[in-house]
Amino acid sequence: MIVVDTNVIHYCWVRGENTKIAQAVRQQDPEWHVPILWRSELRNVLTAYLRRGMLTREQIVGILSAADQALAEREHIILDALVLDVVASSTLTAYDAEFVALATALSVPLVTADKGVLKAFPERALTMAAFLSAQR
């Protein structure tokens, strides 16, 4: 079981240079947990693809559906106090803090590509490559 942030979710379902490694993370540990916030963040990312003409609405609906199915029953509401604890001990946004707070609450790693999160919480956050290396 791991917590993944929206970057990793995005990389897993939107083909690009990080897709292969994100899918390797999913293959290694498919039990991904997320704060409910992931939905809004992924919609926001996909909106940029739509507006640039890089993905169609139908493709976006398919991506959202696939991610929704994969993360079903693994979404969490994070207590305000836990998010604020993370915010108080870092310069992270409340959005990023939700992922750190969830990983901390579940006592599992947070897999992320966010450099700020990695720097602020090196004891909790791992890059995709570091996660895969640690599993070998």
PDB file of C-alpha atoms in Angstrom:
ATOM      1  CA  MET A   1       0.000   0.000   0.000  1.00  0.00           C
ATOM      2  CA  ILE A   2       1.255   3.466  -0.941  1.00  0.00           C
ATOM      3  CA  VAL A   3      -0.092   6.975  -1.320  1.00  0.00           C
ATOM      4  CA  VAL A   4       0.464   8.542  -4.728  1.00  0.00           C
ATOM      5  CA  ASP A   5      -0.018  12.138  -5.691  1.00  0.00           C
ATOM      6  CA  THR A   6      -1.807  13.485  -8.734  1.00  0.00           C
ATOM      7  CA  ASN A   7       1.424  13.695 -10.731  1.00  0.00           C
ATOM      8  CA  VAL A   8       1.892   9.936 -10.489  1.00  0.00           C
ATOM      9  CA  ILE A   9      -1.769   9.303 -11.346  1.00  0.00           C
ATOM     10  CA  HIS A  10      -1.459  11.644 -14.317  1.00  0.00           C
ATOM     11  CA  TYR A  11       1.734   9.980 -15.540  1.00  0.00           C
ATOM     12  CA  CYS A  12       0.163   6.535 -15.239  1.00  0.00           C
ATOM     13  CA  TRP A  13      -2.864   7.286 -17.399  1.00  0.00           C
ATOM     14  CA  VAL A  14      -1.688  10.028 -19.776  1.00  0.00           C
ATOM     15  CA  ARG A  15       0.964   8.779 -22.179  1.00  0.00           C
ATOM     16  CA  GLY A  16       4.229  10.664 -21.882  1.00  0.00           C
ATOM     17  CA  GLU A  17       7.849  10.364 -20.842  1.00  0.00           C
ATOM     18  CA  ASN A  18       6.964   9.281 -17.271  1.00  0.00           C
ATOM     19  CA  THR A  19       4.222   6.804 -18.143  1.00  0.00           C
ATOM     20  CA  LYS A  20       6.431   3.732 -18.146  1.00  0.00           C
ATOM     21  CA  ILE A  21       7.858   4.381 -14.687  1.00  0.00           C
ATOM     22  CA  ALA A  22       4.463   5.320 -13.216  1.00  0.00           C
ATOM     23  CA  GLN A  23       2.995   2.094 -14.584  1.00  0.00           C
ATOM     24  CA  ALA A  24       5.943   0.171 -13.127  1.00  0.00           C
ATOM     25  CA  VAL A  25       5.116   1.668  -9.722  1.00  0.00           C
ATOM     26  CA  ARG A  26       1.510   0.557 -10.175  1.00  0.00           C
ATOM     27  CA  GLN A  27       2.596  -2.920 -11.192  1.00  0.00           C
ATOM     28  CA  GLN A  28       4.894  -3.149  -8.167  1.00  0.00           C
ATOM     29  CA  ASP A  29       2.199  -1.952  -5.758  1.00  0.00           C
ATOM     30  CA  PRO A  30      -1.297  -1.526  -7.219  1.00  0.00           C
ATOM     31  CA  GLU A  31      -2.867  -0.564  -3.887  1.00  0.00           C
ATOM     32  CA  TRP A  32      -2.765   3.194  -4.378  1.00  0.00           C
ATOM     33  CA  HIS A  33      -4.438   5.410  -1.783  1.00  0.00           C
ATOM     34  CA  VAL A  34      -5.320   9.054  -2.344  1.00  0.00           C
ATOM     35  CA  PRO A  35      -7.103  11.988  -0.761  1.00  0.00           C
ATOM     36  CA  ILE A  36     -10.357  12.861  -2.515  1.00  0.00           C
ATOM     37  CA  LEU A  37      -8.600  15.977  -3.782  1.00  0.00           C
ATOM     38  CA  TRP A  38      -6.950  13.869  -6.525  1.00  0.00           C
ATOM     39  CA  ARG A  39     -10.129  14.068  -8.615  1.00  0.00           C
ATOM     40  CA  SER A  40     -10.150  17.855  -8.861  1.00  0.00           C
ATOM     41  CA  GLU A  41      -6.423  18.019  -9.449  1.00  0.00           C
ATOM     42  CA  LEU A  42      -6.540  15.429 -12.246  1.00  0.00           C
ATOM     43  CA  ARG A  43      -9.504  17.172 -13.872  1.00  0.00           C
ATOM     44  CA  ASN A  44      -7.488  20.382 -13.778  1.00  0.00           C
ATOM     45  CA  VAL A  45      -4.469  18.736 -15.441  1.00  0.00           C
ATOM     46  CA  LEU A  46      -6.653  17.126 -18.097  1.00  0.00           C
ATOM     47  CA  THR A  47      -8.414  20.420 -18.789  1.00  0.00           C
ATOM     48  CA  ALA A  48      -5.069  21.840 -19.934  1.00  0.00           C
ATOM     49  CA  TYR A  49      -4.695  18.928 -22.385  1.00  0.00           C
ATOM     50  CA  LEU A  50      -8.214  19.552 -23.683  1.00  0.00           C
ATOM     51  CA  ARG A  51      -7.670  23.268 -24.161  1.00  0.00           C
ATOM     52  CA  ARG A  52      -4.391  22.688 -26.008  1.00  0.00           C
ATOM     53  CA  GLY A  53      -6.039  20.120 -28.274  1.00  0.00           C
ATOM     54  CA  MET A  54      -3.758  17.353 -26.998  1.00  0.00           C
ATOM     55  CA  LEU A  55      -6.591  15.106 -25.778  1.00  0.00           C
ATOM     56  CA  THR A  56     -10.239  14.891 -26.779  1.00  0.00           C
ATOM     57  CA  ARG A  57     -13.090  15.037 -24.343  1.00  0.00           C
ATOM     58  CA  GLU A  58     -13.722  11.340 -24.988  1.00  0.00           C
ATOM     59  CA  GLN A  59     -10.102  10.492 -24.168  1.00  0.00           C
ATOM     60  CA  ILE A  60     -10.316  12.505 -20.961  1.00  0.00           C
ATOM     61  CA  VAL A  61     -13.530  10.758 -19.953  1.00  0.00           C
ATOM     62  CA  GLY A  62     -11.764   7.424 -20.529  1.00  0.00           C
ATOM     63  CA  ILE A  63      -8.757   8.467 -18.448  1.00  0.00           C
ATOM     64  CA  LEU A  64     -10.965   9.696 -15.609  1.00  0.00           C
ATOM     65  CA  SER A  65     -12.996   6.490 -15.710  1.00  0.00           C
ATOM     66  CA  ALA A  66      -9.901   4.254 -15.651  1.00  0.00           C
ATOM     67  CA  ALA A  67      -8.332   6.174 -12.768  1.00  0.00           C
ATOM     68  CA  ASP A  68     -11.641   6.216 -10.894  1.00  0.00           C
ATOM     69  CA  GLN A  69     -11.962   2.438 -11.178  1.00  0.00           C
ATOM     70  CA  ALA A  70      -8.369   1.881 -10.087  1.00  0.00           C
ATOM     71  CA  LEU A  71      -8.705   4.126  -7.043  1.00  0.00           C
ATOM     72  CA  ALA A  72     -12.238   3.114  -6.030  1.00  0.00           C
ATOM     73  CA  GLU A  73     -12.582   2.521  -2.303  1.00  0.00           C
ATOM     74  CA  ARG A  74      -9.098   3.922  -1.704  1.00  0.00           C
ATOM     75  CA  GLU A  75     -10.054   7.582  -1.423  1.00  0.00           C
ATOM     76  CA  HIS A  76      -9.784   9.314   1.926  1.00  0.00           C
ATOM     77  CA  ILE A  77     -11.085  12.464   3.542  1.00  0.00           C
ATOM     78  CA  ILE A  78      -8.199  14.004   5.447  1.00  0.00           C
ATOM     79  CA  LEU A  79      -8.822  15.655   8.793  1.00  0.00           C
ATOM     80  CA  ASP A  80      -8.140  19.374   8.791  1.00  0.00           C
ATOM     81  CA  ALA A  81      -5.831  19.049  11.789  1.00  0.00           C
ATOM     82  CA  LEU A  82      -3.590  16.573   9.968  1.00  0.00           C
ATOM     83  CA  VAL A  83      -3.290  18.835   6.940  1.00  0.00           C
ATOM     84  CA  LEU A  84      -2.572  21.833   9.134  1.00  0.00           C
ATOM     85  CA  ASP A  85       0.139  19.881  10.975  1.00  0.00           C
ATOM     86  CA  VAL A  86       1.909  19.317   7.659  1.00  0.00           C
ATOM     87  CA  VAL A  87       1.408  22.923   6.584  1.00  0.00           C
ATOM     88  CA  ALA A  88       2.767  24.188   9.918  1.00  0.00           C
ATOM     89  CA  SER A  89       5.961  22.165   9.526  1.00  0.00           C
ATOM     90  CA  SER A  90       6.646  23.071   5.893  1.00  0.00           C
ATOM     91  CA  THR A  91       6.009  25.565   3.130  1.00  0.00           C
ATOM     92  CA  LEU A  92       3.784  23.174   1.182  1.00  0.00           C
ATOM     93  CA  THR A  93       0.366  24.162  -0.087  1.00  0.00           C
ATOM     94  CA  ALA A  94      -2.612  22.648   1.670  1.00  0.00           C
ATOM     95  CA  TYR A  95      -3.176  20.633  -1.517  1.00  0.00           C
ATOM     96  CA  ASP A  96       0.235  18.966  -1.335  1.00  0.00           C
ATOM     97  CA  ALA A  97      -0.081  18.638   2.427  1.00  0.00           C
ATOM     98  CA  GLU A  98      -3.151  16.411   2.001  1.00  0.00           C
ATOM     99  CA  PHE A  99      -1.048  13.741   0.311  1.00  0.00           C
ATOM    100  CA  VAL A 100       1.668  13.929   2.975  1.00  0.00           C
ATOM    101  CA  ALA A 101      -0.931  13.845   5.761  1.00  0.00           C
ATOM    102  CA  LEU A 102      -2.602  10.777   4.272  1.00  0.00           C
ATOM    103  CA  ALA A 103       0.699   8.924   3.875  1.00  0.00           C
ATOM    104  CA  THR A 104       1.575   9.800   7.459  1.00  0.00           C
ATOM    105  CA  ALA A 105      -1.834   8.710   8.774  1.00  0.00           C
ATOM    106  CA  LEU A 106      -1.563   5.384   6.927  1.00  0.00           C
ATOM    107  CA  SER A 107       2.155   4.991   7.818  1.00  0.00           C
ATOM    108  CA  VAL A 108       3.056   4.320   4.198  1.00  0.00           C
ATOM    109  CA  PRO A 109       5.317   5.992   1.635  1.00  0.00           C
ATOM    110  CA  LEU A 110       4.122   8.843  -0.537  1.00  0.00           C
ATOM    111  CA  VAL A 111       5.279   8.362  -4.122  1.00  0.00           C
ATOM    112  CA  THR A 112       5.563  11.694  -5.893  1.00  0.00           C
ATOM    113  CA  ALA A 113       7.379  13.672  -8.537  1.00  0.00           C
ATOM    114  CA  ASP A 114       6.906  16.930  -6.618  1.00  0.00           C
ATOM    115  CA  LYS A 115      10.339  18.309  -5.719  1.00  0.00           C
ATOM    116  CA  GLY A 116       8.965  20.483  -2.930  1.00  0.00           C
ATOM    117  CA  VAL A 117       7.296  17.524  -1.237  1.00  0.00           C
ATOM    118  CA  LEU A 118      10.394  15.369  -1.683  1.00  0.00           C
ATOM    119  CA  LYS A 119      12.576  18.056  -0.102  1.00  0.00           C
ATOM    120  CA  ALA A 120      10.209  18.854   2.763  1.00  0.00           C
ATOM    121  CA  PHE A 121       9.449  15.247   3.718  1.00  0.00           C
ATOM    122  CA  PRO A 122      12.361  13.016   2.701  1.00  0.00           C
ATOM    123  CA  GLU A 123      11.442  10.500   5.406  1.00  0.00           C
ATOM    124  CA  ARG A 124       7.965  10.008   3.906  1.00  0.00           C
ATOM    125  CA  ALA A 125       8.179  10.919   0.204  1.00  0.00           C
ATOM    126  CA  LEU A 126       9.917   8.944  -2.527  1.00  0.00           C
ATOM    127  CA  THR A 127      10.398   9.469  -6.230  1.00  0.00           C
ATOM    128  CA  MET A 128       8.990   6.796  -8.492  1.00  0.00           C
ATOM    129  CA  ALA A 129      12.523   5.564  -9.216  1.00  0.00           C
ATOM    130  CA  ALA A 130      13.435   5.444  -5.511  1.00  0.00           C
ATOM    131  CA  PHE A 131      10.259   3.501  -4.745  1.00  0.00           C
ATOM    132  CA  LEU A 132      11.050   0.939  -7.423  1.00  0.00           C
ATOM    133  CA  SER A 133      14.655   0.634  -6.236  1.00  0.00           C
ATOM    134  CA  ALA A 134      13.560   0.124  -2.621  1.00  0.00           C
ATOM    135  CA  GLN A 135      11.266  -2.723  -3.669  1.00  0.00           C
ATOM    136  CA  ARG A 136      14.051  -4.774  -5.227  1.00  0.00           C
TER     137      ARG A 136
END
